[in-house]
Coordinates of C-alpha atoms in Angstrom, one line a residue:
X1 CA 113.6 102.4 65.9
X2 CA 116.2 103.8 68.2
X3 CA 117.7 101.7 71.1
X4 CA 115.5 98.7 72.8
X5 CA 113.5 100.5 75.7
X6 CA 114.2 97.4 77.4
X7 CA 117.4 94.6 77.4
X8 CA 117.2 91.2 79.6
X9 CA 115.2 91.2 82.2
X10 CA 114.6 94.2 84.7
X11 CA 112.9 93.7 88.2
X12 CA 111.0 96.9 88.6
X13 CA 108.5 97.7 91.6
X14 CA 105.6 100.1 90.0
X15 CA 102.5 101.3 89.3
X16 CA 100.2 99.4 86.8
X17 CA 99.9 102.1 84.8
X18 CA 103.7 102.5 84.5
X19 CA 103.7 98.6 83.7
X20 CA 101.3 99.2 80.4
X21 CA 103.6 102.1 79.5
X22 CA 106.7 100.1 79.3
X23 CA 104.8 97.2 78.1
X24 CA 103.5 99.0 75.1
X25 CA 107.0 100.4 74.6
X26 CA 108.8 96.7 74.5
X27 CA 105.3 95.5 71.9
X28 CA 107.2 98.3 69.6
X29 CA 103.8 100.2 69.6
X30 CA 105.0 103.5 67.7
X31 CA 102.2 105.6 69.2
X32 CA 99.5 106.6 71.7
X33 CA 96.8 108.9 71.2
X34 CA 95.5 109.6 74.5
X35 CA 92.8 111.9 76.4
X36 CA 93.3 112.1 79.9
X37 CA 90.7 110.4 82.9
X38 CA 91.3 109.1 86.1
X39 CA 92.5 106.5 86.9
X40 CA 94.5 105.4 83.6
X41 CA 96.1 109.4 83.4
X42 CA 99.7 108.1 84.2
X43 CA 99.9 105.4 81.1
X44 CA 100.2 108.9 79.4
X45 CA 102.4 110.3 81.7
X46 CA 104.9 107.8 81.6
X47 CA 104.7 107.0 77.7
X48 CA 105.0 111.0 77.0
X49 CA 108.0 110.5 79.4
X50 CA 109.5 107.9 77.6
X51 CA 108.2 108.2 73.9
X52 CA 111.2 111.2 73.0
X53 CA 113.8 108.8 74.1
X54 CA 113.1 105.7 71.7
X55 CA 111.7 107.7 68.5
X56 CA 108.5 107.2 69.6
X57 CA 105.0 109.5 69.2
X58 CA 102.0 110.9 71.1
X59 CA 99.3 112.9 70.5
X60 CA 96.6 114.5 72.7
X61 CA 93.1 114.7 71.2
X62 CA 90.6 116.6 72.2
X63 CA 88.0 114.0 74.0
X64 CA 88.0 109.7 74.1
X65 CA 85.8 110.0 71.1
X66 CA 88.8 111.4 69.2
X67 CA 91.6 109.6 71.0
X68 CA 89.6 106.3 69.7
X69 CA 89.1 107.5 66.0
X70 CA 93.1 108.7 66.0
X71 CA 93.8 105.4 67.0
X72 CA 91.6 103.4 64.2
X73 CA 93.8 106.2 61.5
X74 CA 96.6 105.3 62.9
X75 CA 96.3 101.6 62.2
X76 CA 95.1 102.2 59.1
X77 CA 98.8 104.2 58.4
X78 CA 100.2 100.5 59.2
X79 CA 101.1 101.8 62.7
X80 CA 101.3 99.9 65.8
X81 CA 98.9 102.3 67.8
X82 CA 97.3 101.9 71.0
X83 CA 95.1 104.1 73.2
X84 CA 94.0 104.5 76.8
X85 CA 91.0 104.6 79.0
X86 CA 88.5 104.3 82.0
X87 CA 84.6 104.7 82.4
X88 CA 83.1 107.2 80.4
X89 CA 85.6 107.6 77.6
X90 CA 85.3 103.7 77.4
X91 CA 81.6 104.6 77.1
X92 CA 83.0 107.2 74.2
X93 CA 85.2 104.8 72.8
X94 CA 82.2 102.6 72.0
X95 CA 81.7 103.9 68.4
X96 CA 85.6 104.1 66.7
X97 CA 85.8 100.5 68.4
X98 CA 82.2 99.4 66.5
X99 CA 84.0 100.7 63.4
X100 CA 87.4 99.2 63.9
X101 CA 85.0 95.5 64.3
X102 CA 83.5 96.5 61.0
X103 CA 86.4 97.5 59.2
X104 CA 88.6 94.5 60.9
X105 CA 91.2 97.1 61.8
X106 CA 93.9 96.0 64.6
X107 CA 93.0 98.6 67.6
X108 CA 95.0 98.3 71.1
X109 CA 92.8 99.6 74.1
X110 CA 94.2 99.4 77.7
X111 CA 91.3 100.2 79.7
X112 CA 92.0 100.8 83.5
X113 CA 88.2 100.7 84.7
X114 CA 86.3 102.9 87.3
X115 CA 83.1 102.3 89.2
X116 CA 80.1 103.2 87.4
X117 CA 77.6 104.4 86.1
X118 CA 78.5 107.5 84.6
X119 CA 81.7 109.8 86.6
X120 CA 80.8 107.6 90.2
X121 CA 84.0 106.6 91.5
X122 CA 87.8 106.8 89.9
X123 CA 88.9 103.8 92.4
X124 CA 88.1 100.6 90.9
X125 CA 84.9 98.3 90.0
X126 CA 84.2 95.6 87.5
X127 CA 81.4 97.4 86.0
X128 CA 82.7 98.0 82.6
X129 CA 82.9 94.2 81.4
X130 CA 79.5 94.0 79.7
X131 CA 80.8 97.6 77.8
X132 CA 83.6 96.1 77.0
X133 CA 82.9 93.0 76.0
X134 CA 80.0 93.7 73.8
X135 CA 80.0 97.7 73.7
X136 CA 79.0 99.8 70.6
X137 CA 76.3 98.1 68.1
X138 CA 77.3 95.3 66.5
X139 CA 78.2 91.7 68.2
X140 CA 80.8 92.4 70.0
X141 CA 83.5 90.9 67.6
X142 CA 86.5 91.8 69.9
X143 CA 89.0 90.2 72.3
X144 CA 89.0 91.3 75.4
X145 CA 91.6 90.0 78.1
X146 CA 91.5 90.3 81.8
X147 CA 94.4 90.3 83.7
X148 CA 95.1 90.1 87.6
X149 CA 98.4 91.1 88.2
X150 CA 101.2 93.5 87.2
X151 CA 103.4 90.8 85.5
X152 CA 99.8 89.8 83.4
X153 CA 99.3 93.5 82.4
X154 CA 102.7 93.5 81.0
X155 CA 102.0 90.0 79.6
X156 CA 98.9 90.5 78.2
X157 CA 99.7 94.6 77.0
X158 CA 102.0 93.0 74.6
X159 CA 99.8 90.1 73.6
X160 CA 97.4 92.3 73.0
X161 CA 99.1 93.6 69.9
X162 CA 100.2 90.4 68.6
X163 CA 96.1 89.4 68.9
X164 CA 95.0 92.2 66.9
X165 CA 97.5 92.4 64.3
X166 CA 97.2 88.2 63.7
X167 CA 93.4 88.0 64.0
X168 CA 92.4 91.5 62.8
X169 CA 89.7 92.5 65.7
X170 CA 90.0 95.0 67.6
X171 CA 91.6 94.2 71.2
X172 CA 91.1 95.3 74.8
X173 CA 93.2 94.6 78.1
X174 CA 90.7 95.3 80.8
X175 CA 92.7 96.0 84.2
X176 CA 91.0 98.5 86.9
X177 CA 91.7 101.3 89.5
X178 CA 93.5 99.2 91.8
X179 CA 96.0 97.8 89.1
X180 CA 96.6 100.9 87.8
X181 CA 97.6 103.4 91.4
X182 CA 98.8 100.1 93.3
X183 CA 103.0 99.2 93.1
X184 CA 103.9 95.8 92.6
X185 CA 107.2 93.9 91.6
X186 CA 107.1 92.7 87.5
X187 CA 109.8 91.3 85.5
X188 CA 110.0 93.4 82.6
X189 CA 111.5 92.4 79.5
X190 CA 111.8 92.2 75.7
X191 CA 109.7 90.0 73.7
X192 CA 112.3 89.3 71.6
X193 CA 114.5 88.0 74.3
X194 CA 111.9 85.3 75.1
X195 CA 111.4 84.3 71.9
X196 CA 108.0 86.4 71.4
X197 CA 107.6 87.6 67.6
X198 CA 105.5 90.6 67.3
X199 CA 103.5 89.9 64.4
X200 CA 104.1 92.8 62.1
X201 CA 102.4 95.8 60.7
X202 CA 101.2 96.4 57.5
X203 CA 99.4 99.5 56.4
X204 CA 96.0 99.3 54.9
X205 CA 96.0 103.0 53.1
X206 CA 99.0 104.4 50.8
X207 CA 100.1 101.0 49.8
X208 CA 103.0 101.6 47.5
X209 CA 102.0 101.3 43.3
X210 CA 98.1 102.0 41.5
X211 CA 95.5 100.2 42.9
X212 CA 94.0 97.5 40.3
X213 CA 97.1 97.8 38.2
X214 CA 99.8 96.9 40.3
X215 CA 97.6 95.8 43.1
X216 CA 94.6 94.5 44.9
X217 CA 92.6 98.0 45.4
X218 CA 92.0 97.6 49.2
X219 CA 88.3 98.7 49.9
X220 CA 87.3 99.2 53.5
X221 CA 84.4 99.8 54.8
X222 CA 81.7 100.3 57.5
X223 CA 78.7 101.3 55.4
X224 CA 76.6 99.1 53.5
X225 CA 73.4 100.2 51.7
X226 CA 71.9 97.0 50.9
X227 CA 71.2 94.7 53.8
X228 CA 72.1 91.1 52.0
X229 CA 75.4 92.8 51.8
X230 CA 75.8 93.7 55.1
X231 CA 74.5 89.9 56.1
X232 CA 77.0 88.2 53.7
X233 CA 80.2 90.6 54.9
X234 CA 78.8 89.9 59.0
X235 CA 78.8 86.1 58.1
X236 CA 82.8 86.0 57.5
X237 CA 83.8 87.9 60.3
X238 CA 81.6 85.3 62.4
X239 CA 83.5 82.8 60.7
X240 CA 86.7 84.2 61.4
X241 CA 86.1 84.8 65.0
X242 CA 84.5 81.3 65.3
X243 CA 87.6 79.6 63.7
X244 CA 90.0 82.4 65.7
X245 CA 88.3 81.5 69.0
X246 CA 90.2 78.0 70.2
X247 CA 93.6 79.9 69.2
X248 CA 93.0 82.8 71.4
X249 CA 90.8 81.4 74.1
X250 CA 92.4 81.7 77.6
X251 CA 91.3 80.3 81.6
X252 CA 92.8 79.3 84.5
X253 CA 91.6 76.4 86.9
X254 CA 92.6 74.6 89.8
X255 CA 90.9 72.0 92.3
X256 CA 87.6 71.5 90.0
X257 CA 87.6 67.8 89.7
X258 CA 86.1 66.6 92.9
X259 CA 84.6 70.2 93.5
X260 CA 81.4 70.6 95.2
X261 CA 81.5 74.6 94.9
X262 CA 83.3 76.3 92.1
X263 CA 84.1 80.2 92.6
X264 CA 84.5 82.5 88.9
X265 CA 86.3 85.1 89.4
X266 CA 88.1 87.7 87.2
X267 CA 90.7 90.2 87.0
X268 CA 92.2 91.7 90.5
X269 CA 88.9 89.9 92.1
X270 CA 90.8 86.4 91.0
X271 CA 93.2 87.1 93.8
X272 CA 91.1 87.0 96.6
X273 CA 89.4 84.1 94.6
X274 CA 92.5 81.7 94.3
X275 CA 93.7 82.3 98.2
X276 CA 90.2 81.7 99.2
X277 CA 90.2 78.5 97.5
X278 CA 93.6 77.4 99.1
X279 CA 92.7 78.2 102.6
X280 CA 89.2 76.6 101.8
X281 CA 91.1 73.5 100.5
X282 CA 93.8 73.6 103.8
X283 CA 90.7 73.1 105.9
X284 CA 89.3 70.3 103.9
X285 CA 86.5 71.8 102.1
X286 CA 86.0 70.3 98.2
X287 CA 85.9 74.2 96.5
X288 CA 87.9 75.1 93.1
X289 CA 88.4 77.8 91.0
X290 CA 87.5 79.1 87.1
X291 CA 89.4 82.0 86.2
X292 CA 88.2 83.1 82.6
X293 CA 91.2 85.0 81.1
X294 CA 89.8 85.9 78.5
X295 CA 86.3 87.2 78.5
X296 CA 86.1 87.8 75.1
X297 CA 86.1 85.4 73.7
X298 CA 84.5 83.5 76.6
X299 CA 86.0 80.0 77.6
X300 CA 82.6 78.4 77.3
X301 CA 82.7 74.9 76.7
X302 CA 85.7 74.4 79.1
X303 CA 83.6 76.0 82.1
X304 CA 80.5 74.2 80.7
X305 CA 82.5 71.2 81.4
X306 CA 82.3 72.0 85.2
X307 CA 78.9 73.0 85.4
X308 CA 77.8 69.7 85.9
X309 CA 75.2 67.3 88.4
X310 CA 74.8 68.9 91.8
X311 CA 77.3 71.5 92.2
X312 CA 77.1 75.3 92.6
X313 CA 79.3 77.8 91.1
X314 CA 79.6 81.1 93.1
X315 CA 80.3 84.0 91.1
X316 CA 82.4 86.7 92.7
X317 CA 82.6 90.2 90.9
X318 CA 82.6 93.3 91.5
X319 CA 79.5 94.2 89.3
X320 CA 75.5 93.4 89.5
X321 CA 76.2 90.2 87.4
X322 CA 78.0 91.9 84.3
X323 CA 80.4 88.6 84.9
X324 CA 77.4 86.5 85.1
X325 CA 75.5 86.9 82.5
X326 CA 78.7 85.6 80.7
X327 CA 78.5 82.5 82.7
X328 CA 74.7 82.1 82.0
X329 CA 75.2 82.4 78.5
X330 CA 78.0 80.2 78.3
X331 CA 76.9 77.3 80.6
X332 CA 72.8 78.1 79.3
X333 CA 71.4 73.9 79.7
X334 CA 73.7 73.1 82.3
X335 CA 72.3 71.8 85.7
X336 CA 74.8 73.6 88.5
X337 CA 73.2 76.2 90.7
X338 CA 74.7 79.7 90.4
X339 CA 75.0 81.6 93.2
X340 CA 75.9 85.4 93.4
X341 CA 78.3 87.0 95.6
X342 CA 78.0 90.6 93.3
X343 CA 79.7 94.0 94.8
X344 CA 79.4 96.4 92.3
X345 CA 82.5 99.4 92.8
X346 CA 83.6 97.8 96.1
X347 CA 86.6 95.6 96.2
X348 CA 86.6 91.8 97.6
X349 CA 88.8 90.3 100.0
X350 CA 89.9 86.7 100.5
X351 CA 87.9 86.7 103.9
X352 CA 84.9 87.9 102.7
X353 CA 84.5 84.9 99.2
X354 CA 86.0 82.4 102.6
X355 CA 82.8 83.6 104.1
X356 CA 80.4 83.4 101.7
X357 CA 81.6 79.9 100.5
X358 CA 81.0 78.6 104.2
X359 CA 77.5 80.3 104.0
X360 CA 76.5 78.3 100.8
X361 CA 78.4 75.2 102.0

């Protein structure tokens, strides 16, 4: 590697997509394979700007399907690769990603997501949650974080590598349209600096000496011709992601002890969410907040916790329930009332959840 991309800490004022770029450049990822869609294009732009100048690599495939099986070879060369997307090369990237779960295979995603279905918008919406969080076939053996802010995209870009290459499952950072155009002051900096260890790299193909003589022969695979076989290799990664889940779990509350009315909220919605809940609070009214940062895997038992005796939890998203249906099947036996506040590919404003709370109140 060349010269640190990044040294102390830099106050920068940017774009989201600019924030993943330099994020991705301080994780020491060594290359993006990218296709290019609205509204993630400029985490390209600014990586192909900035890969010459620190020895690192890009290439340009010829649709999402290929950026996403690039990607999958490039891990399997042992290198710290990451890809791009938004909508319908999400929708693309469903199958290398449903091989990189069956393979166990360290994949970076940084999906900035569009309203849907199909081309629809190339703003913003939360309609790509129940893609990403249980996309392709399989059982949705990924993690998939979801962060609100510029400072978290940077955060949780790098984390994002460090979760893959520990844990071995493919890895998403779901932001949106708005994150991505909209400029907002982050601290960048190194990982190192902060005392952040990026978990290293190891190739899984052209190991050095013979496989079986002076090695383990490695043997992965995503086809299986017998179907106890397939059971048996599906029952260890459930185990793994079982015992992985506690270590990688991740949620933000506030104000839920004496709460009547809990609002979930995710990703950019969990801004208007938390000011809601404070000016709610300044005026006396018992409402508090679960923020699931992760949504993959879900913080279950810790919202189950809350979903208790007579109180309602109003879910906030900008989707028809893709959010949810997580909750349901997270808090499933539990005896508080849900109540939907859904806007699927329209954004939500403090005002409007401080609305909608004193409706249901």
């Amino acid at each position: 590697m060349s010269e640190k991309p990044i040294t102390g800490e830099k106050r920068a004022f940017m774009t989201g997509n600019e924030v993943v770029a330099w994020a991705a450049l301080a994780a020491n990822a060594e290359i993006m394979y990218g296709y290019p869609i609205t509204p993630q294009n400029e985490i390209m732009h600014y990586w192909t700007r900035q890969a010459p100048k620190f020895d690192r690599k890009f290439l340009q495939t010829e649709d999402e399907l290929s950026a996403g099986f690039t990607t999958v070879g490039g891990v399997l060369a042992g290198l710290r690769a990451f890809t791009a997307t938004a909508g319908p090369g999400n929708t693309l990237m469903q199958e290398p990603m449903s091989m990189a779960e069956a393979m166990r295979l360290p994949s970076v995603v940084v999906v900035q997501q569009r309203g849907g279905p199909s081309t629809a918008t190339v703003i913003y919406s939360q309609q790509e949650v129940t893609l990403t969080t249980y996309g392709g076939n399989g059982e949705g053996m990924r993690v998939v974080y979801s962060p609100s802010n510029h400072q978290e995209l940077f955060d949780y870009t790098i984390k994002a590598f460090n979760t893959a290459w520990k844990y071995r499952f493919p890895t998403f950072v779901l932001g949106d349209g708005y994150q991505a155009k909209m400029r907002e002051s982050v601290t960048l900096y190194d990982p190192a600096e902060r005392g952040i260890e990026m978990v290293p790299t190891e190739k899984y193909v052209g190991k050095p000496g013979t496989p079986g003589v002076d090695r383990e022969p490695g043997h992965y695979r995503n086809t299986y011709n017998v179907e106890e076989e397939l059971y048996e290799v599906l029952q260890q990664h459930f185990a793994d992601y079982e015992k992985m889940t506690p270590e990688v779990v991740e949620y933000a509350e506030e104000f839920t002890e004496d709460a009547d009315l809990i609002v979930i909220g995710h990703g950019v919605v969990f801004r208007g969410v938390r000011d809601a809940v404070k000016e709610l609070r300044a005026e006396g009214l018992k409402v508090g907040y679960f923020r699931p940062i992760t949504l993959r895997p879900f913080p279950a038992e810790q919202l189950k916790a809350l979903a208790t005796g007579n109180r309602k939890l109003l879910i906030a998203e900008s989707a028809q329930g893709q959010l949810a249906k997580l909750v349901k099947d997270a808090i499933y036996g539990a005896t508080a009332e849900i109540v939907p506040y859904f806007r699927p590919g329209v954004g939500i404003t403090t005002e409007q959840i401080v609305a909608r709370v004193k409706e249901v109140l």
